[in-house]
Each structure stands twice: as C-alpha cells, then as structure tokens.
Amino acid sequence: MQSENAFLVLIQNGEQKELYSLTSYSVTMIGRAAENTITLLDDRCSRFHVKIFFDEGQWYVQDLGSRNGTYVDERVITTQQTFPLHAGHHIQIGHTVLQFGCGELGTTAISSKDPNEKEAEVVEQRSGIFGVSETLRGPKPDKSTSTQILHQTSQTAILKQDDSKHGSPGITTRTGYGPIELCRLAYHLGKAEEIDQVAKLAIEGLLNATGAEGAGLWLFPYNLNSKQNASDIRLVANAALENLHYNPVSEAIVRTVFEKKEAFLFYESINGSKAKDAATTKEMHDVKNTMAAPIRFQNAILGLLHLYAVSESKFLDESDLEYTLAVADTVGVALAHVNKQKELAANLNQARKENTTLREMLQMSSEIIGNSSQVQTIHHLISRAAETKTSLLIRGESGVGKELIARAVHFASSRKSKPLICLNCAAISESLLASELFGHEKGAFTGATDRKIGKFEAANTGTLFLDEIGEMSQSLQAKFLRVLEGSAFERVGGNTTIKVDVRVIAATNRDLEKEVAEGRFRHDLFFRLRVLEIIVPPLRKRIEDITILAEYFLDRFCKEIGRKYQGFTPDAMRVLMNYRWPGNIRELKNVVERAVVLGSGTYIQEQDLLLSTLNTTGETDMRRDEPKDVFIPLSLEDMERNHILRTLEHLQWNKSIASKQLGIERTTLDRKIKRYGLERDD
C-alpha cells in the first residue's frame, strides 16, 4: 500500500523547477486552463489534460481526452485510461515532464537525469524552501509557515442560479448548515446598521456552521471606484474558541485571494507552537487547515473572511468552503448596504446644513419678511428662478423690495459666490449709462482719463441687477438686447470685443406693456427680459404682513439706536393697518424709524406715527374731484352700502378682518353683502 503523501516535481532541461504537493482526499487537475490545480504554460497541453488521485491505497493518473496524449515513462496512456503511479515515474504532458514521488518530502529521494543534482534537490527539500507553492502568486511568508492549496472555487453552488443543478440547494456543512441557515443569517445581516454588527454576525454564524476554531473578518478601505492594495487590509473583528488565540491571516493568503478573487482551502502549518503573543499567555497552536473567502461586491474586493482549525478532531472541507463563500458574498451586499446608508445619511445631513445655510443667507440678504400667501408664493418663485440663469423681470411699485428679491435669487443660485452688481438706470444720465454698463476706453469722451470696466464685465460669471429698466433710452436698449442675446460688445471708444457670462435681473415699477404700446420701450427687449417674471404685490395687498413688518423694524431700530420699546399701542397698530402705504415697505420702515427716534414712553403711540396723504400708485383719491364744501345727500342705506364695499376692497375682501373693522359679526356682514348685492371685482 502506497503512502497517502505524494508530490510532483516539474523538471525542465534536467533541472527541478517546481514542487507540487498531492493530497489523498482531493483530485489534482493538470492542464492549461487557470481553473486547474496545476496550470501548465505549454502549447501542447490541453485545457484539462490529466487528473491524479488516490484510491484504495494506490495513486493513479488518468488522461482526460487530451489532444496530444499523455506518457508515463514513454508509455502512452489512451483516452480515459487510468494508470497506476509509482515513485520515480515520469509523466510527460506536451513538452512538460512531471516526476511522481511518494512519501514524506524530507525522506523521499527524487531521481533526476543528473545524479549530482538529486542530492542538492533533497537538501533543498529539507531546508523548507518549498513551504509555499508558486501557485499562490504572492509573496512567500516567513520560513516558519508552509501552505498548500487543497481546494479553490470562484462561485458557491449554494448561490448559483442554475436550474440544471437541482442538487445544489442541498449542499450543507458537516454541522447541517445550508441555504435555510444562510437565509436566516442574510436576514439579520440586512438589518445591521453598522459594520461591526455585520462582522460579528458573520463570524459567529461561520463558527457555528463550520468546524472552524478561529475566524476573522478583514476589510479594505471602502471605495468601489479606486484600486485597492493587498497591504491596505485591516482586521475588523475576530473570534476564537475558548483557550485559543486568533492567528491572523498570512500575507501570502491575502494576496492569493485578492488577486484570484476566489475562495481557497489551504493546508497551513505554523511551526514553533511555543511562541506566545505579547499581549496574552495563550499559545499559538499549529494550524491544520485554513479557509479564506473574498468579500465581493460588484467587481470590487471589499475584504476577506478567514477561518482555520487547529484540533486533530477538526478539519475544514469543501462544504465548509462553499458555505463560507456564500456567507462572504452575502456579507459583501450587507457591507455595501451599510456604507450606502452611511453615505446617504451624510449627504442628507450635508444637504440639510446647506439648506439651512441658504435659508439663513436668503433671510439675511433679502430680509423678505411676512407670512402672507403672497410672500410664500414669492419664496417659491425665488427658489425656482434660482435654478436657472435665464433673464428675470421683477415688477412692482416703488418700495416693495424688488432689489431684495433680486439679491435673494442671486444668493440662492449657483452663482452665489460670484459678484452681484447693482445699477439703478434712473439714477444715471443717458449719456453716462452706456459707459456704466459697457465701460469705456481712455479718451473716449471728455473726462475719460482712464479705462473703465463696465458693470457687465464686473459681473462676469455672476449677476447684474438693473433697477428701473424702464428708464433706459431706446438707443441703449438695442445694444443691451444684443448683449442679452449672447453677442459680444465693445467698450465706449474701444474696438476690442468682449464676451461675458452674466445673468441679468431687471426691475421696474412702470407698466411696460403700456410703454411698449406707446413706443417708448422695445417690444423685443420686453419679451427677452420677461422670460421669468416675479410680480411683487404692494403692501396694501397683504395687510396681514403689516404687523410682522412693523414689529420687525421696531426691534431692529431699537437695537441700532439703543431705545427700548415694548411694542405698539392698539390705536397705533390700527392706524398702521388702515393706512394705504403708497410708499409700501420703504415708507413703513421710515415711519417706524422716525417713531423710534422721536417717540417717548414704552410703547409707540398713534401720535408718534407720521403718515402722508399721498395717493397710492395707479389710484386717485375718491374725493379729489369733489369740492370739499359740497354736500351730497345720501340715504343711510346707500352710505352703509358704499362704506362696506370700500372697506372690503381696502382689505382685499378679507371678511374676517372687515367685520372687525366695521364692528359687526361675520354673519351680519354676509347678510349685508347679500342684501346689497355686493360682488368682488377681480
């Protein structure tokens, strides 16, 4: 009966080039394909040429239907023929010769064509330089470790989607763990929220499912898009049975798994078991066999699972390797899920911070105060307008805050870090407006002593706000339109073309449609500016914001001036609510500031408020055309009807506020509206 220990020696040109160990409990496949146990780079070798196995005390070689045949000591082996091997037999595969040896490596002589070389080869065997086969394709560990590949696989049968292999789902470990236990483990891994939880569940599950006595989970820095290095791996979690200390995975095994992206079952022995760890008194036991499975996700290697057994009664086999690889693939999905959740949470927190910052910047930069539906609509339009770089037209009466809205749009856009240049077209004469917009060269006109950069150039990559655009002359409107259309321009008195990337926001309190109809404003410029439009309602159209604005300005000026007021008296607030505010928010601001400066006491009184008698824009005083000394007799019913109608119109038909102003119940107001046939004029 032959020994269960055997090996093959690769001989080329009479020299020993490589040594391969054979195991009695597994089949050794030899061929040109990378899936073989021993891969030969020989053009006359078939992809799967022969296999060598141990059966009933005898070693055999069997040809697998190779194209060029197999020879044992120059004797041809026919297709599918099984031939017994004995020590010293030479197996010829193409141009390659493998010598079969049987017995322990240190005691078995290896014959060679040159007897002088045989002794040197035996000495090399005893020195232990063949501790790691070159099939590991990685750096050799130190001389105290020897490693052999017993089995390897790239995909576990448990997770294969192959209906032709009905027996695959039945694969279980020796302890009875199979697809059901894997499904249960995957369920718990899917609920894990931290990497440490995933590692602990995986290690505990594998120690229970296999014959392993030690296990560790190693990970690379998580990055699916960058290339990893085997040296970057780190231990995340480990466990070992009682009285044992976890033995870290060797560098050679890490490189093998990392480069092959397959799971391996090794025979690994650590000599010198008397060595002790510096941090513990537990002995490092001899490792009988080791498993390492890659943790994969998509095309990346996230890490590996490392298992080993040290006791004589424990031995890891191919079923354990299948289950471990299935767990490793499941762990890869769980780790990717955890990292994705962390990434999404981080992005969400960042988005919330940016959103809060933008809101603070918007509030700080624009001071758009109010809770009315009109103000909420303006906030919505600002956020939508900020998403594009299209021209924007802001329309509204003087004093409603058009420039504040333009600032809000700028600071909410992607151009917020770029310049915001403002120019009031009504404040500059027609002759100088072109110079302000486009700049001028030295000597372009009297007084042009230096070159000047225009507002368009200064606002490059940013925003240009042009207030009172309706005051621009028609001759300048034509040049302005060409710039809006993307054409280059020249400075006044220059001939160098300049092209800029500027978003234009224009504002006006004029009726541009009327200006176009009367020929004072170009219709093509009107449509070019009015791609987006925000109409700001006057303060009298949103009276619910008057209280908020008044209190805001009161608090602001009290802090600036150093006065202390607790608020407005009811009579003072009633006056503010009933006033038409022809100057809008600007007038309200000035009225409150004056009251803070000149007022006395702890509250703003009615007499502290200085209000004008001016008409609002577009309106006429209903009594202007009536002589003040002319009396027009009216019935009480007509007087009541007119008074209720004008109160409703003044309050935008807000019946709740109107009933309070009139001093009647809401139901009474509804009856009078129906009685007098009052209707809202939209």
XYZ file of C-alpha atoms in Angstrom, residues 12-638:
627
model
C 12.847 21.300 -17.309
C 16.203 20.809 -19.044
C 17.241 18.349 -16.358
C 16.575 20.893 -13.572
C 13.954 20.838 -10.872
C 11.795 23.967 -11.326
C 8.766 23.446 -9.119
C 7.298 21.143 -6.483
C 3.578 20.418 -6.092
C 2.097 18.552 -3.114
C -0.657 15.976 -3.704
C -3.378 15.169 -1.183
C -5.135 11.846 -0.889
C -8.548 13.441 -0.186
C -8.765 15.638 -3.289
C -8.247 15.287 -7.039
C -5.367 17.181 -8.623
C -6.302 18.591 -12.038
C -3.493 19.414 -14.511
C -3.948 21.441 -17.704
C -3.558 24.749 -19.471
C -6.730 26.344 -18.045
C -6.448 28.548 -14.976
C -9.156 26.525 -13.216
C -6.787 23.550 -12.814
C -4.983 22.761 -9.578
C -1.701 22.865 -11.532
C -1.613 25.198 -14.539
C 0.981 24.465 -17.231
C 2.018 27.087 -19.773
C 2.547 24.567 -22.550
C 1.018 24.977 -26.013
C 0.781 21.174 -26.462
C -1.108 20.814 -23.194
C -4.909 20.622 -23.348
C -7.086 22.848 -21.222
C -7.885 19.914 -18.941
C -5.242 17.312 -19.677
C -4.996 14.756 -16.832
C -6.008 14.208 -13.234
C -4.139 12.454 -10.425
C -5.987 10.879 -7.487
C -5.587 8.371 -4.625
C -7.895 5.352 -4.410
C -7.726 2.289 -2.130
C -4.059 2.705 -1.273
C -2.883 3.448 -4.813
C -2.068 6.627 -6.737
C -3.411 6.873 -10.304
C -3.128 9.171 -13.300
C -5.974 9.424 -15.826
C -5.917 11.116 -19.237
C -8.963 13.396 -19.791
C -9.173 13.050 -23.550
C -6.196 15.289 -24.283
C -5.367 16.270 -27.838
C -1.700 15.168 -27.768
C -1.920 12.328 -25.258
C -0.091 11.572 -22.000
C 3.045 9.439 -21.476
C 4.285 7.677 -18.323
C 7.946 6.653 -18.754
C 7.433 6.836 -22.539
C 4.355 4.626 -22.347
C 1.314 6.249 -23.911
C -1.900 6.411 -21.899
C -5.007 6.203 -24.014
C -8.015 8.438 -23.623
C -9.811 7.964 -20.312
C -7.321 5.282 -19.319
C -6.383 5.013 -15.629
C -2.720 4.178 -14.972
C -1.147 3.347 -11.552
C 1.734 5.573 -10.477
C 4.845 4.599 -8.543
C 7.705 6.637 -7.134
C 10.063 7.740 -9.861
C 7.536 7.657 -12.698
C 7.914 10.492 -15.211
C 4.658 11.928 -16.602
C 5.107 13.716 -19.930
C 2.432 16.278 -20.903
C 3.354 18.000 -24.159
C 6.818 19.421 -23.608
C 6.460 19.240 -19.816
C 7.802 16.444 -17.597
C 6.488 15.854 -14.089
C 8.193 13.290 -11.807
C 5.946 11.492 -9.335
C 7.191 10.987 -5.778
C 5.582 9.139 -2.887
C 6.297 9.620 0.816
C 7.432 12.489 3.059
C 9.257 15.308 1.311
C 12.240 15.207 3.625
C 12.903 11.463 3.271
C 11.972 10.661 -0.309
C 14.727 10.772 -2.890
C 13.927 12.428 -6.211
C 15.555 10.944 -9.227
C 16.893 13.253 -11.914
C 18.654 12.944 -15.198
C 21.769 14.256 -13.440
C 22.557 12.255 -10.235
C 24.705 15.121 -8.956
C 21.600 17.335 -8.921
C 19.495 14.850 -6.978
C 21.408 15.325 -3.729
C 21.166 19.086 -3.960
C 17.407 18.845 -4.514
C 16.926 16.650 -1.451
C 18.901 19.156 0.630
C 16.656 21.960 -0.656
C 13.563 19.973 0.361
C 14.827 19.544 3.899
C 15.627 23.261 4.208
C 11.922 24.116 3.744
C 12.178 26.488 0.764
C 9.128 24.807 -0.773
C 6.838 25.954 2.064
C 4.647 27.930 -0.370
C 3.869 26.856 -3.897
C 4.251 29.433 -6.661
C 0.555 28.851 -7.421
C -0.125 31.236 -4.551
C 1.076 34.040 -6.827
C 2.052 36.165 -3.855
C 4.948 36.933 -1.526
C 6.237 33.961 0.450
C 5.578 34.053 4.214
C 8.425 33.572 6.676
C 10.156 30.185 6.833
C 8.122 29.081 9.860
C 4.986 28.661 7.713
C 4.136 26.162 4.982
C 0.983 26.437 2.890
C -0.657 24.211 0.279
C -3.833 24.774 -1.737
C -6.315 21.951 -1.165
C -9.320 23.384 -2.978
C -10.459 26.609 -4.582
C -13.721 27.900 -6.037
C -14.910 31.138 -7.617
C -18.630 30.669 -7.012
C -20.515 28.739 -4.394
C -23.089 26.230 -5.534
C -25.451 27.431 -2.814
C -25.933 30.775 -4.586
C -25.650 29.581 -8.195
C -28.687 30.338 -10.346
C -28.505 27.154 -12.383
C -31.734 25.183 -12.725
C -29.852 22.262 -14.280
C -28.137 21.533 -10.955
C -31.082 20.569 -8.819
C -28.794 19.199 -6.161
C -27.010 22.490 -5.450
C -29.507 23.801 -2.886
C -28.914 20.624 -0.871
C -25.275 21.451 -0.122
C -24.734 21.640 3.635
C -21.788 21.743 6.007
C -20.963 18.817 8.240
C -22.856 20.541 11.044
C -26.001 20.677 8.877
C -25.901 24.359 7.915
C -27.201 25.108 4.424
C -29.447 27.502 2.440
C -32.010 27.867 5.236
C -29.423 28.962 7.788
C -27.797 31.197 5.159
C -31.165 32.857 4.505
C -31.627 33.450 8.234
C -28.143 34.932 8.502
C -28.759 37.140 5.440
C -31.950 38.458 7.088
C -30.048 39.571 10.185
C -27.190 40.988 8.096
C -29.696 43.044 6.122
C -30.928 44.678 9.350
C -27.424 45.554 10.564
C -26.700 49.280 10.636
C -23.005 49.192 11.498
C -20.003 47.389 10.024
C -19.138 45.949 13.444
C -22.571 44.338 13.613
C -22.111 42.766 10.179
C -18.686 41.411 11.147
C -19.896 39.955 14.441
C -22.911 38.239 12.847
C -20.789 36.763 10.039
C -18.058 35.407 12.345
C -20.493 33.923 14.861
C -22.509 32.337 12.076
C -19.425 30.750 10.463
C -18.027 29.393 13.741
C -21.372 27.697 14.379
C -21.759 26.416 10.808
C -18.248 25.044 10.196
C -15.580 23.166 12.087
C -13.505 26.334 12.432
C -11.958 27.225 15.778
C -10.869 30.731 14.820
C -12.284 33.334 12.432
C -11.573 36.904 11.392
C -13.133 39.459 9.090
C -10.674 41.703 7.253
C -11.637 44.762 5.209
C -10.038 47.169 2.783
C -10.855 50.888 2.936
C -14.288 51.164 1.328
C -14.015 52.610 -2.168
C -15.673 50.863 -5.113
C -14.065 53.139 -7.684
C -10.397 53.072 -6.715
C -7.893 50.241 -6.963
C -7.147 48.511 -3.673
C -3.798 47.246 -2.447
C -3.465 43.956 -0.590
C -1.331 45.671 2.046
C -4.208 48.048 2.968
C -6.340 45.332 4.535
C -7.159 45.607 8.241
C -8.735 43.331 10.840
C -12.248 44.464 11.790
C -13.382 41.627 14.065
C -12.175 38.203 15.151
C -13.149 35.335 17.426
C -11.661 32.037 18.587
C -12.835 29.156 20.705
C -12.056 29.097 24.393
C -8.346 28.859 25.382
C -7.290 29.746 21.832
C -5.831 32.954 20.471
C -6.776 34.171 16.989
C -3.938 33.652 14.485
C -4.005 36.480 11.886
C -4.145 35.574 8.214
C -0.812 35.438 6.408
C 0.140 37.966 3.754
C 0.508 35.211 1.165
C -3.093 34.100 1.656
C -4.349 37.702 1.443
C -2.555 38.251 -1.846
C -3.793 34.939 -3.252
C -7.431 35.708 -2.503
C -7.043 39.349 -3.550
C -5.514 38.532 -6.950
C -7.588 35.436 -7.780
C -10.880 36.739 -6.303
C -11.671 33.145 -5.347
C -12.146 31.206 -2.127
C -9.307 28.861 -1.109
C -8.938 25.938 1.267
C -5.303 25.651 2.410
C -3.233 23.282 4.448
C -1.150 25.591 6.591
C 1.203 24.726 9.428
C 2.838 27.213 11.800
C 5.980 25.763 13.311
C 7.251 26.738 16.744
C 3.987 26.493 18.647
C 5.751 27.541 21.839
C 5.729 31.163 20.684
C 3.474 33.355 22.783
C 1.635 36.548 21.967
C 2.964 39.659 23.652
C -0.446 40.638 24.962
C -1.600 37.229 26.205
C -0.238 33.994 27.644
C -2.244 31.813 25.242
C -0.161 29.601 22.972
C -0.307 29.941 19.187
C -1.298 26.450 18.116
C -0.354 24.685 14.892
C -2.926 25.424 12.198
C -4.068 22.266 10.422
C -6.071 23.884 7.638
C -7.266 27.365 6.701
C -10.020 28.907 4.587
C -10.120 32.376 3.064
C -13.068 33.690 1.039
C -13.209 37.078 -0.698
C -15.916 39.536 0.330
C -17.052 40.757 -3.070
C -19.471 43.364 -4.313
C -19.896 44.137 -7.983
C -16.329 43.940 -9.336
C -14.594 45.070 -6.149
C -12.988 43.086 -3.327
C -14.103 44.594 -0.014
C -12.129 42.214 2.181
C -11.990 38.532 3.143
C -13.264 36.027 5.702
C -10.533 33.940 7.343
C -11.255 30.651 9.143
C -8.975 27.902 10.472
C -8.955 24.780 12.617
C -6.179 23.576 14.923
C -7.501 20.462 16.668
C -6.971 16.942 15.386
C -10.722 16.342 15.501
C -11.487 19.463 13.491
C -10.939 19.682 9.761
C -12.424 22.089 7.262
C -13.616 20.601 3.990
C -15.090 21.671 0.644
C -18.642 22.000 2.022
C -17.354 24.457 4.627
C -15.650 26.413 1.839
C -18.872 26.513 -0.186
C -20.832 27.844 2.791
C -18.126 30.353 3.742
C -18.039 31.799 0.222
C -21.841 32.097 0.268
C -21.622 33.986 3.563
C -18.828 36.180 2.172
C -20.916 37.161 -0.859
C -23.863 37.923 1.426
C -21.624 39.997 3.692
C -20.447 41.941 0.636
C -24.019 43.005 -0.123
C -24.635 43.862 3.549
C -21.461 45.965 3.772
C -22.339 47.820 0.589
C -25.809 48.470 2.036
C -24.382 49.784 5.334
C -21.869 52.017 3.555
C -24.567 53.277 1.183
C -26.819 54.091 4.128
C -23.984 55.981 5.813
C -23.247 57.834 2.590
C -26.908 58.760 2.131
C -27.167 59.876 5.764
C -24.045 62.001 5.377
C -25.365 63.522 2.141
C -28.731 64.181 3.786
C -27.099 65.926 6.738
C -24.946 67.951 4.373
C -27.998 68.867 2.294
C -29.866 69.903 5.431
C -26.957 72.056 6.557
C -26.697 73.658 3.128
C -30.448 74.190 3.036
C -30.371 75.828 6.468
C -27.396 77.942 5.444
C -29.086 79.023 2.232
C -32.263 79.897 4.086
C -30.262 81.941 6.581
C -28.396 83.634 3.746
C -31.667 84.284 1.947
C -33.254 85.746 5.040
C -30.156 87.761 5.944
C -29.513 89.043 2.438
C -33.071 89.788 1.398
C -34.956 90.419 4.650
C -38.132 89.186 2.986
C -40.461 89.311 5.982
C -44.042 88.092 6.044
C -46.351 85.122 6.407
C -48.988 86.021 3.850
C -49.784 83.740 0.944
C -48.261 86.316 -1.421
C -44.917 86.184 0.400
C -44.945 82.369 0.380
C -45.561 82.484 -3.369
C -42.624 84.851 -3.802
C -40.342 82.495 -1.837
C -41.402 79.646 -4.125
C -40.770 81.712 -7.260
C -37.341 82.744 -5.933
C -36.295 79.124 -5.439
C -37.485 78.166 -8.932
C -35.869 81.174 -10.592
C -32.570 80.478 -8.817
C -32.270 77.115 -10.568
C -31.624 78.688 -13.988
C -29.590 81.520 -15.451
C -32.475 82.859 -17.552
C -33.261 86.577 -17.514
C -35.672 87.604 -14.775
C -38.030 90.590 -14.639
C -39.231 91.787 -11.224
C -42.229 94.125 -11.299
C -43.865 96.080 -8.524
C -44.471 99.515 -7.083
C -41.659 101.571 -5.663
C -40.652 100.447 -2.193
C -41.930 96.867 -2.311
C -38.411 95.373 -2.169
C -37.554 94.426 -5.743
C -33.805 94.683 -5.103
C -34.136 92.437 -2.050
C -35.794 89.787 -4.195
C -33.022 90.083 -6.785
C -30.448 89.522 -4.023
C -32.398 86.519 -2.788
C -32.398 84.959 -6.262
C -28.641 85.534 -6.604
C -27.717 84.061 -3.211
C -29.955 81.032 -3.778
C -28.390 80.285 -7.184
C -25.174 78.527 -8.163
C -23.651 81.992 -8.744
C -23.877 82.943 -5.064
C -20.080 83.002 -4.677
C -19.739 85.256 -7.742
C -20.275 89.034 -7.875
C -23.685 90.684 -7.650
C -23.564 94.092 -9.345
C -26.476 96.527 -8.948
C -27.208 99.570 -11.103
C -30.134 101.999 -10.985
C -30.794 103.093 -14.553
C -32.875 106.072 -13.400
C -30.043 107.499 -11.306
C -27.632 107.958 -14.243
C -27.977 110.223 -17.219
C -28.488 108.710 -20.655
C -25.025 109.820 -21.841
C -23.256 108.053 -18.972
C -25.417 104.940 -18.739
C -23.678 103.261 -21.697
C -20.296 103.871 -20.046
C -21.583 102.433 -16.771
C -22.928 99.318 -18.471
C -20.202 98.550 -21.008
C -17.214 100.584 -19.771
C -15.073 102.989 -21.789
C -11.546 103.389 -23.058
C -9.223 106.196 -22.095
C -10.069 109.344 -24.083
C -13.425 108.015 -25.293
C -15.056 111.303 -24.238
C -14.286 114.384 -22.226
C -13.398 113.333 -18.708
C -12.476 109.734 -19.643
C -8.963 109.925 -18.258
C -8.608 106.171 -17.671
C -10.018 102.939 -18.946
C -13.120 101.905 -17.006
C -14.566 98.416 -16.634
C -18.330 98.367 -17.130
C -20.923 96.647 -14.981
C -21.229 93.763 -17.447
C -17.530 92.953 -17.186
C -17.545 93.390 -13.412
C -20.473 90.951 -13.119
C -18.886 88.266 -15.329
C -19.916 84.740 -14.119
C -22.229 86.495 -11.645
C -25.451 88.510 -11.643
C -26.238 92.025 -12.894
C -29.288 93.706 -11.353
C -30.683 96.644 -13.310
C -33.287 98.614 -11.399
C -35.743 100.920 -13.166
C -35.053 99.287 -16.535
C -37.970 101.251 -17.994
C -35.880 104.449 -17.795
C -33.344 103.181 -20.352
C -33.324 105.051 -23.673
C -34.268 103.231 -26.872
C -30.832 103.666 -28.422
C -29.231 101.928 -25.462
C -31.968 99.297 -25.372
C -30.827 97.952 -28.767
C -27.227 97.421 -27.621
C -28.428 95.982 -24.323
C -30.630 93.498 -26.188
C -27.685 92.228 -28.280
C -25.701 91.526 -25.118
C -28.657 89.653 -23.625
C -28.806 87.528 -26.773
C -25.203 86.446 -26.171
C -23.441 88.805 -28.554
C -20.105 90.400 -27.702
C -19.866 94.118 -27.019
C -17.223 96.811 -27.080
C -16.350 99.446 -24.530
C -17.281 103.023 -25.416
C -14.493 104.327 -27.626
C -12.910 100.854 -27.988
C -12.688 98.206 -30.702
C -11.940 95.090 -28.611
C -14.860 92.660 -28.467
C -15.783 91.401 -25.015
C -17.991 88.409 -24.258
C -19.266 87.739 -20.756
C -21.385 85.198 -18.898
C -23.844 87.286 -16.897
C -27.319 86.626 -15.605
C -29.457 89.757 -15.883
C -32.209 90.556 -13.398
C -34.221 93.663 -14.263
C -36.791 95.515 -12.207
C -39.293 98.270 -12.918
C -42.308 99.985 -11.391
C -43.587 101.065 -14.780
C -46.348 99.485 -16.835
C -44.051 98.075 -19.547
C -46.953 96.899 -21.685
C -48.154 100.488 -21.866
C -44.605 101.685 -22.557
C -44.303 99.184 -25.434
C -47.706 100.200 -26.838
C -46.684 103.858 -26.798
C -43.310 103.097 -28.434
C -41.084 104.048 -25.512
C -39.821 100.518 -24.842
C -38.708 97.907 -27.394
C -41.100 95.005 -27.569
C -38.307 92.502 -28.380
C -36.393 93.602 -25.283
C -39.572 93.330 -23.229
C -40.094 89.697 -24.245
C -36.384 88.916 -23.746
C -36.455 90.269 -20.213
C -39.770 88.673 -19.339
C -38.686 85.034 -19.740
C -39.220 84.701 -15.988
C -41.297 87.211 -14.039
C -41.963 87.876 -10.375
C -44.700 90.393 -9.553
C -44.367 91.816 -6.040
C -47.725 92.921 -4.603
C -47.903 96.259 -2.770
C -48.110 96.290 0.997
C -51.796 97.241 0.950
C -52.485 93.944 -0.854
C -51.029 91.910 2.036
C -52.145 93.737 5.158
C -51.561 90.652 7.343
C -47.813 91.313 6.903
C -48.023 94.891 8.253
C -47.945 93.790 11.890
C -44.974 91.476 11.328
C -43.023 94.096 9.387
C -43.762 96.853 11.899
C -42.577 94.725 14.825
C -39.502 93.638 12.849
C -38.482 97.227 12.095
C -39.249 98.275 15.672
C -36.934 95.601 17.069
C -34.245 96.410 14.514
C -34.180 100.161 15.147
C -34.397 99.729 18.900
C -31.176 97.705 18.734
C -29.493 100.179 16.376
C -30.493 103.338 18.232
C -30.464 101.946 21.740
C -34.108 102.679 22.621
C -36.388 100.274 24.459
C -39.982 99.883 23.290
C -42.309 97.045 24.203
C -44.415 97.418 21.076
C -47.247 99.446 19.539
C -50.393 100.580 21.257
C -53.642 99.138 19.817
C -54.576 102.537 18.367
C -51.173 102.889 16.696
C -51.383 99.412 15.195
C -54.936 100.125 13.984
C -53.659 103.222 12.180
C -50.904 101.209 10.530
C -53.374 98.548 9.417
C -55.817 101.062 7.909
C -53.218 103.145 6.094
C -52.847 102.616 2.315
C -49.000 102.793 2.286
C -48.298 104.487 -1.049
C -44.559 104.142 -0.314
C -45.014 100.460 0.605
C -42.419 98.758 2.820
C -39.895 101.557 2.400
C -42.403 104.024 3.824
C -43.312 101.678 6.690
C -39.635 101.322 7.550
C -39.146 105.097 7.611
C -42.302 105.661 9.664
C -41.209 103.164 12.319
C -37.656 104.546 12.382
C -38.943 108.082 12.961
C -41.276 106.865 15.713
C -38.402 105.103 17.475
C -36.200 108.212 17.294
C -38.803 110.818 18.301
C -41.236 108.781 20.370
C -41.423 108.653 24.153
C -42.701 106.123 26.637
C -42.591 102.369 26.494
C -44.961 101.946 23.533
C -45.238 103.588 20.109
C -48.253 105.883 20.244
C -50.609 106.928 17.457
C -49.224 110.453 17.546
C -45.701 109.114 17.002
C -46.666 107.929 13.511
C -46.183 110.428 10.695
C -48.249 109.311 7.686
C -48.627 111.054 4.332
C -51.725 111.989 2.360
C -50.313 110.847 -0.963
C -52.295 108.581 -3.245
C -51.087 105.102 -3.967
C -49.610 104.327 -7.382
C -52.314 103.955 -10.025
C -55.042 105.168 -7.711
C -56.793 108.516 -7.270
C -58.320 109.951 -4.158
C -62.007 109.195 -4.337
C -62.718 112.705 -3.041
C -60.156 114.573 -5.161
C -62.639 115.730 -7.778
C -65.268 116.659 -5.193
C -65.295 120.198 -3.775
C -64.766 119.852 -0.051
C -67.583 122.307 0.733
C -70.194 120.480 -1.435
C -72.571 118.230 0.416
C -74.094 115.278 -1.437
C -77.127 113.912 0.388
C -77.237 110.114 0.625
C -79.608 107.720 2.310
C -78.247 105.755 5.249
C -78.672 102.593 3.221
C -76.541 103.953 0.320
